[in-house]
CSV table of C-alpha atoms in Angstrom, one decimal:
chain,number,residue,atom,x,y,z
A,1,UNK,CA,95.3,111.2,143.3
A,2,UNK,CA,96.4,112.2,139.7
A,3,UNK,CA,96.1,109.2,138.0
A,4,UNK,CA,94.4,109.4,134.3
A,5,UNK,CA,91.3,107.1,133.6
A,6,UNK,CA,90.1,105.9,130.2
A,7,UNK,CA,87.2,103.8,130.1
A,8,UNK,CA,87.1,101.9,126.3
A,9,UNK,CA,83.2,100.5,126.4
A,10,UNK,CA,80.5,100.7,123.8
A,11,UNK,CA,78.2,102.1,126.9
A,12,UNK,CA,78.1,104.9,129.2
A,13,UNK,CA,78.6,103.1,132.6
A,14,UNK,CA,79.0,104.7,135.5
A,15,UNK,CA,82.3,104.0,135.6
A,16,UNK,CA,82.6,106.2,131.9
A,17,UNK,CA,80.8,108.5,133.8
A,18,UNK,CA,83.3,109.0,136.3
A,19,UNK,CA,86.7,108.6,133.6
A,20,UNK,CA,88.5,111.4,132.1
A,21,UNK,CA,88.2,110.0,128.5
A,22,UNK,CA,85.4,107.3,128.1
A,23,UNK,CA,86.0,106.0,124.0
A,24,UNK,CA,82.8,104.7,123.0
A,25,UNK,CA,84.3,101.7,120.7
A,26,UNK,CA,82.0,99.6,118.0
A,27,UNK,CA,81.4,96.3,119.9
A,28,UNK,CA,83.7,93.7,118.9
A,29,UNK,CA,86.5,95.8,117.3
A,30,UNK,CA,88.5,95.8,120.5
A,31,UNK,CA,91.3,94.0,118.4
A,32,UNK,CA,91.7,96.8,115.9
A,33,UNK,CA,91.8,99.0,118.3
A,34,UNK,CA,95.0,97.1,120.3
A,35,UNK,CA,97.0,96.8,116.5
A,36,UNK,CA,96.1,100.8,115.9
A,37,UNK,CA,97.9,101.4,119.3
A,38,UNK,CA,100.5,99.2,118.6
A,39,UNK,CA,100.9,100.5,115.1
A,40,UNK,CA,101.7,104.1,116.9
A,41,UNK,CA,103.3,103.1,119.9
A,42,UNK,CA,105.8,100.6,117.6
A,43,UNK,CA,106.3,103.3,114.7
A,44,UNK,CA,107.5,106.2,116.5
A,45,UNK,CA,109.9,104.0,119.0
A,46,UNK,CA,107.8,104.8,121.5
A,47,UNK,CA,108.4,100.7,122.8
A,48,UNK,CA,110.6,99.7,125.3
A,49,UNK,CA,113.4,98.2,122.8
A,50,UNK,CA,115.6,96.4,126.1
A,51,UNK,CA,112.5,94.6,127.4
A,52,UNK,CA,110.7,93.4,124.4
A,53,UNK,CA,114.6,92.1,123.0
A,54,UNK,CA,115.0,90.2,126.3
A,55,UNK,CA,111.7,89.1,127.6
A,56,UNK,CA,108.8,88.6,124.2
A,57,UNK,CA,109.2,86.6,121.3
A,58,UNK,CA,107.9,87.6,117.7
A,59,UNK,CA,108.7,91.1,117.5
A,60,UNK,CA,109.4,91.3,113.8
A,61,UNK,CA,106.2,89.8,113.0
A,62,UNK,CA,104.3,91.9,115.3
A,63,UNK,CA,105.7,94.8,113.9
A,64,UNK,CA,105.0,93.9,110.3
A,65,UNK,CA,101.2,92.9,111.1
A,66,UNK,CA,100.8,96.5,112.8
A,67,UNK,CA,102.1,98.6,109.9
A,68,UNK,CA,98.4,97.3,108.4
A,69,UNK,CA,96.1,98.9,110.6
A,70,UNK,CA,97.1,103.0,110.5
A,71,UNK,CA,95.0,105.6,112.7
A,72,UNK,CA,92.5,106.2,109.5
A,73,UNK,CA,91.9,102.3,109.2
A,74,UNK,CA,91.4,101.6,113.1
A,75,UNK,CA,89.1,105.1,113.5
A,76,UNK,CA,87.1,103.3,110.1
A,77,UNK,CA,86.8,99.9,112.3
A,78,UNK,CA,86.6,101.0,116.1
A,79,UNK,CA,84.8,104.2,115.8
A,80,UNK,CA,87.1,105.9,117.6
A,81,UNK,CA,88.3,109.2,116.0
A,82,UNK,CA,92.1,108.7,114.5
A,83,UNK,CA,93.8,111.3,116.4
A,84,UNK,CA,92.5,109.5,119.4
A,85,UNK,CA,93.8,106.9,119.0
A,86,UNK,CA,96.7,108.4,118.0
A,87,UNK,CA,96.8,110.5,121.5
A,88,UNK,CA,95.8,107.3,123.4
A,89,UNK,CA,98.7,105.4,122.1
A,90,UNK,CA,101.0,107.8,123.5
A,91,UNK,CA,100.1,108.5,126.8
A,92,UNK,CA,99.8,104.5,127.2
A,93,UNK,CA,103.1,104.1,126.0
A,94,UNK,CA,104.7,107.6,128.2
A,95,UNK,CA,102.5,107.8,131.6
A,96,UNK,CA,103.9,105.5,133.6
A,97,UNK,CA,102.9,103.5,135.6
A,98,UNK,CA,100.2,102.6,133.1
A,99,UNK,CA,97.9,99.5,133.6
A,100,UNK,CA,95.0,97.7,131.6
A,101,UNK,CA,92.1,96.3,133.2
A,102,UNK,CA,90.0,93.6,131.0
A,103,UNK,CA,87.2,92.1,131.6
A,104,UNK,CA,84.7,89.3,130.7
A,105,UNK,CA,82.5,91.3,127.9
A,106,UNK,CA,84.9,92.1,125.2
A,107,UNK,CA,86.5,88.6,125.0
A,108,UNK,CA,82.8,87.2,124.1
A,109,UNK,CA,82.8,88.3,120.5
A,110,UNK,CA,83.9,86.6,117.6
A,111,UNK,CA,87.2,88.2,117.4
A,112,UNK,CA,87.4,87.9,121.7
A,113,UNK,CA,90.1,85.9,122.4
A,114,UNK,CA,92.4,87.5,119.5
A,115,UNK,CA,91.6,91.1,121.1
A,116,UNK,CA,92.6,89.4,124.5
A,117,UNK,CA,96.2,88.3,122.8
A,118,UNK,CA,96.5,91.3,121.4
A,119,UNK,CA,96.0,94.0,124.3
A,120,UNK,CA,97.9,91.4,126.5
A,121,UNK,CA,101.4,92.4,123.9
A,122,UNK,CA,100.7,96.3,125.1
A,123,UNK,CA,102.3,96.0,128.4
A,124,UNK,CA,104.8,93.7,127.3
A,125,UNK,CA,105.9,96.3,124.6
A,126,UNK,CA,106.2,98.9,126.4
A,127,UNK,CA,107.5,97.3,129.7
A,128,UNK,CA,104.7,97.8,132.3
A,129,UNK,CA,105.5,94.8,133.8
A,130,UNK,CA,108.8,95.8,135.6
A,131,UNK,CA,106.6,98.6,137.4
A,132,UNK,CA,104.9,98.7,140.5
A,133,UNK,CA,101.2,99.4,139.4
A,134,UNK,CA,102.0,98.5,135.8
A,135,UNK,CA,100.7,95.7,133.6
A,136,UNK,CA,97.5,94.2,133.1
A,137,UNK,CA,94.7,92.7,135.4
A,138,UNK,CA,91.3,90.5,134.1
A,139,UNK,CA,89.5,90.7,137.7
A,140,UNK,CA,89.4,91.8,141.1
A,141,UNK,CA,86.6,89.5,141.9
A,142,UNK,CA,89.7,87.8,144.2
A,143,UNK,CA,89.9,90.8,146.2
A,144,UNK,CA,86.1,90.0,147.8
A,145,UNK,CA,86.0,87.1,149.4
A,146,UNK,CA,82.4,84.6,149.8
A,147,UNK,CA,82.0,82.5,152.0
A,148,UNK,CA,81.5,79.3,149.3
A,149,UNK,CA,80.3,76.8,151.5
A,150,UNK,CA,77.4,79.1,152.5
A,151,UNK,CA,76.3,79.7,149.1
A,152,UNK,CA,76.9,76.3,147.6
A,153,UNK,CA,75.7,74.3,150.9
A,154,UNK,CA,77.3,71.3,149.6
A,155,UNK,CA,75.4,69.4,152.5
A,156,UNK,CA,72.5,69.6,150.1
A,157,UNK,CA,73.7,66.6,148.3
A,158,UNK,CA,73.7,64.6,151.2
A,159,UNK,CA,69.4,64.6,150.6
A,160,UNK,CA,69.7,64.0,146.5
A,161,UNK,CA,66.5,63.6,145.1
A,162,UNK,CA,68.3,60.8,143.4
A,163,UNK,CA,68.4,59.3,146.4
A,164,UNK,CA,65.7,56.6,145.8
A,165,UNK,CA,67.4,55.3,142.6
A,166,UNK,CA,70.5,54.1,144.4
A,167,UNK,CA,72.3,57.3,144.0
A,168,UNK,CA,73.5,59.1,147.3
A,169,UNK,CA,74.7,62.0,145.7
A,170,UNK,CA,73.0,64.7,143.5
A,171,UNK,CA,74.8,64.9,140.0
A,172,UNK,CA,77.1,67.0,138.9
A,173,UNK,CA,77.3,68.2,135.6
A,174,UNK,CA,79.9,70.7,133.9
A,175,UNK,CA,78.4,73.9,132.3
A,176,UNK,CA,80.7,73.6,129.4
A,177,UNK,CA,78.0,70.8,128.3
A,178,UNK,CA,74.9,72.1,129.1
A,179,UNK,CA,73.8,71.6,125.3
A,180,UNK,CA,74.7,68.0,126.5
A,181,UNK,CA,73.2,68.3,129.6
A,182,UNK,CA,69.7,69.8,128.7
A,183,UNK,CA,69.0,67.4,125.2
A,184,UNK,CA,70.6,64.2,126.4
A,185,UNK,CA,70.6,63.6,130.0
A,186,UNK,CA,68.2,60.8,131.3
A,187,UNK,CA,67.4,58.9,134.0
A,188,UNK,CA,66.3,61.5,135.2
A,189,UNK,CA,66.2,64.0,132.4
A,190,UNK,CA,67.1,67.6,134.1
A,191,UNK,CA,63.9,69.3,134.6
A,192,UNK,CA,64.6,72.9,135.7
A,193,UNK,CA,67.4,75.1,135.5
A,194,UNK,CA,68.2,78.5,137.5
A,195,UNK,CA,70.8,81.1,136.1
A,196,UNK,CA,72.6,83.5,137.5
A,197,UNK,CA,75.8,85.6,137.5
A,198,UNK,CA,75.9,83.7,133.6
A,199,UNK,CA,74.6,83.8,130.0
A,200,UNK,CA,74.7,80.6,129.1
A,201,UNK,CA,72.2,81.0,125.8
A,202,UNK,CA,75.1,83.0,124.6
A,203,UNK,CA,78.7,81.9,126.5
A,204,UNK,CA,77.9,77.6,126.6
A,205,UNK,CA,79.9,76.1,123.8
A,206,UNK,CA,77.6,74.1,121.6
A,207,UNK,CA,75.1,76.9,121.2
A,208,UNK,CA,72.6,75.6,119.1
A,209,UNK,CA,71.9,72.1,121.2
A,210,UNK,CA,72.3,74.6,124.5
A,211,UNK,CA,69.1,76.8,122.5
A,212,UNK,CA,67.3,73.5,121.8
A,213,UNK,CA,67.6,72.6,125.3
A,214,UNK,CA,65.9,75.6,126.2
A,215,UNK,CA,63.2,75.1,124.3
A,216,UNK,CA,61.9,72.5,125.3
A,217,UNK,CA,58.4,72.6,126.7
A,218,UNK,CA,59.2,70.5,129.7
A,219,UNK,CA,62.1,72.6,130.7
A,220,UNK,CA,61.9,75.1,133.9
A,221,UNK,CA,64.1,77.9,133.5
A,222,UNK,CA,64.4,80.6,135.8
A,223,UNK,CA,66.9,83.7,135.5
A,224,UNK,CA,68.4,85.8,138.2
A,225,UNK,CA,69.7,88.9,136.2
A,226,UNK,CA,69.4,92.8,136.0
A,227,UNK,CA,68.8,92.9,132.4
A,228,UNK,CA,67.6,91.4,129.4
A,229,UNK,CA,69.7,89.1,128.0
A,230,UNK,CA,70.2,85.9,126.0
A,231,UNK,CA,69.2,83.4,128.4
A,232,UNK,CA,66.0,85.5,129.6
A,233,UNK,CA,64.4,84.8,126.1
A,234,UNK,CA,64.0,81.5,127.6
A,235,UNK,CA,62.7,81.7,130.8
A,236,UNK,CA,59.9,81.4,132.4
């Protein structure tokens, strides 16, 4: 319907495939990227003056921290050429409506949650947020609804293994501590494990006890996924 696409991933998807610029970045250098466009979209007044002064605090500093990372400097760091960016910056800042849509990958680097900060000031500079269609979005997963108790059958707790030990109820344990989980748990120790629609070799906090949990010989792990991955090194 007229709308432009850009697709910013270090892969060719499908959805690249289908985008009328796909920017092939360097893997983790999302944040550069966000401070280049800034750096444009900020030096030639290309930002919405009225809404940053009335609804965003730290202007001033933002501005100063952009002046450091010039089109040469972000192409150097992102990959992308510097009259790209350059080009991108612009037609974010004129196209309107103009919205961003994140995702999970890019904020799993070591600079991730920066990046996220970062490209969450772009619609906020340029005012996207007053527009119909404008702004930023992390998921649509909302907009597909499951039907939760069917695929968590929480009546399956009712019939705990644990049952015999006193314990009605099957434990529940938070995925934040699976390091935890997998090298100190007892009575009973957890003895299998089966992924899916996760990582958690490379997302859990507490990486190195979650890896030693893995590797232990009395450990069952079994991973739905479409690809290789972190936690399919483990798996048996």
């Amino acid at each position: 319907n007229g709308a432009k696409l850009v697709v910013i991933d270090p892969l060719r998807t499908r959805t690249a495939a289908l985008a009328d610029q796909h920017f092939a970045i360097h893997p983790g250098s999302d944040l550069a990227l966000a401070l280049g466009l800034m750096h444009v979209i900020i030096g030639e007044g290309l930002h919405d003056a009225a809404y940053v002064n009335r609804y965003t605090n730290g202007f001033d500093e933002l501005a100063k921290l952009v002046r450091e990372y010039p089109p040469a400097r972000v192409a150097a760091l992102t990959g992308i050429a510097a009259e790209q960016v350059v080009q991108l910056a612009r037609e974010y800042a004129s196209l309107r409506p103009a919205v961003i849509r994140l995702n999970y990958g890019m904020q799993r680097s070591e600079r991730g949650g920066a990046a996220v900060r970062a490209i969450a000031a772009l619609p906020a500079l340029t005012g996207s947020w007053k527009e119909i269609g404008g702004g930023m979005q992390l998921t649509t997963s909302q907009a597909f609804q499951f039907n939760n108790a069917a695929l968590e059958m929480p009546e399956l707790q009712l019939r705990s293994p644990l049952a015999h030990q006193g314990k009605s109820e099957a434990r529940l344990v938070n995925m934040s501590e699976l390091g935890k989980v997998l090298t100190e748990l007892d009575d009973p120790p957890v003895k299998a494990v089966v992924v899916y629609n996760s990582n958690p070799a490379a997302i859990a906090p507490h990486q190195n006890k979650v890896l030693r949990g893995f590797r232990r010989e009395d450990l069952c792990t079994v991973v739905l996924e479409q690809f290789p991955s972190d936690t399919t090194d483990y798996a048996e």
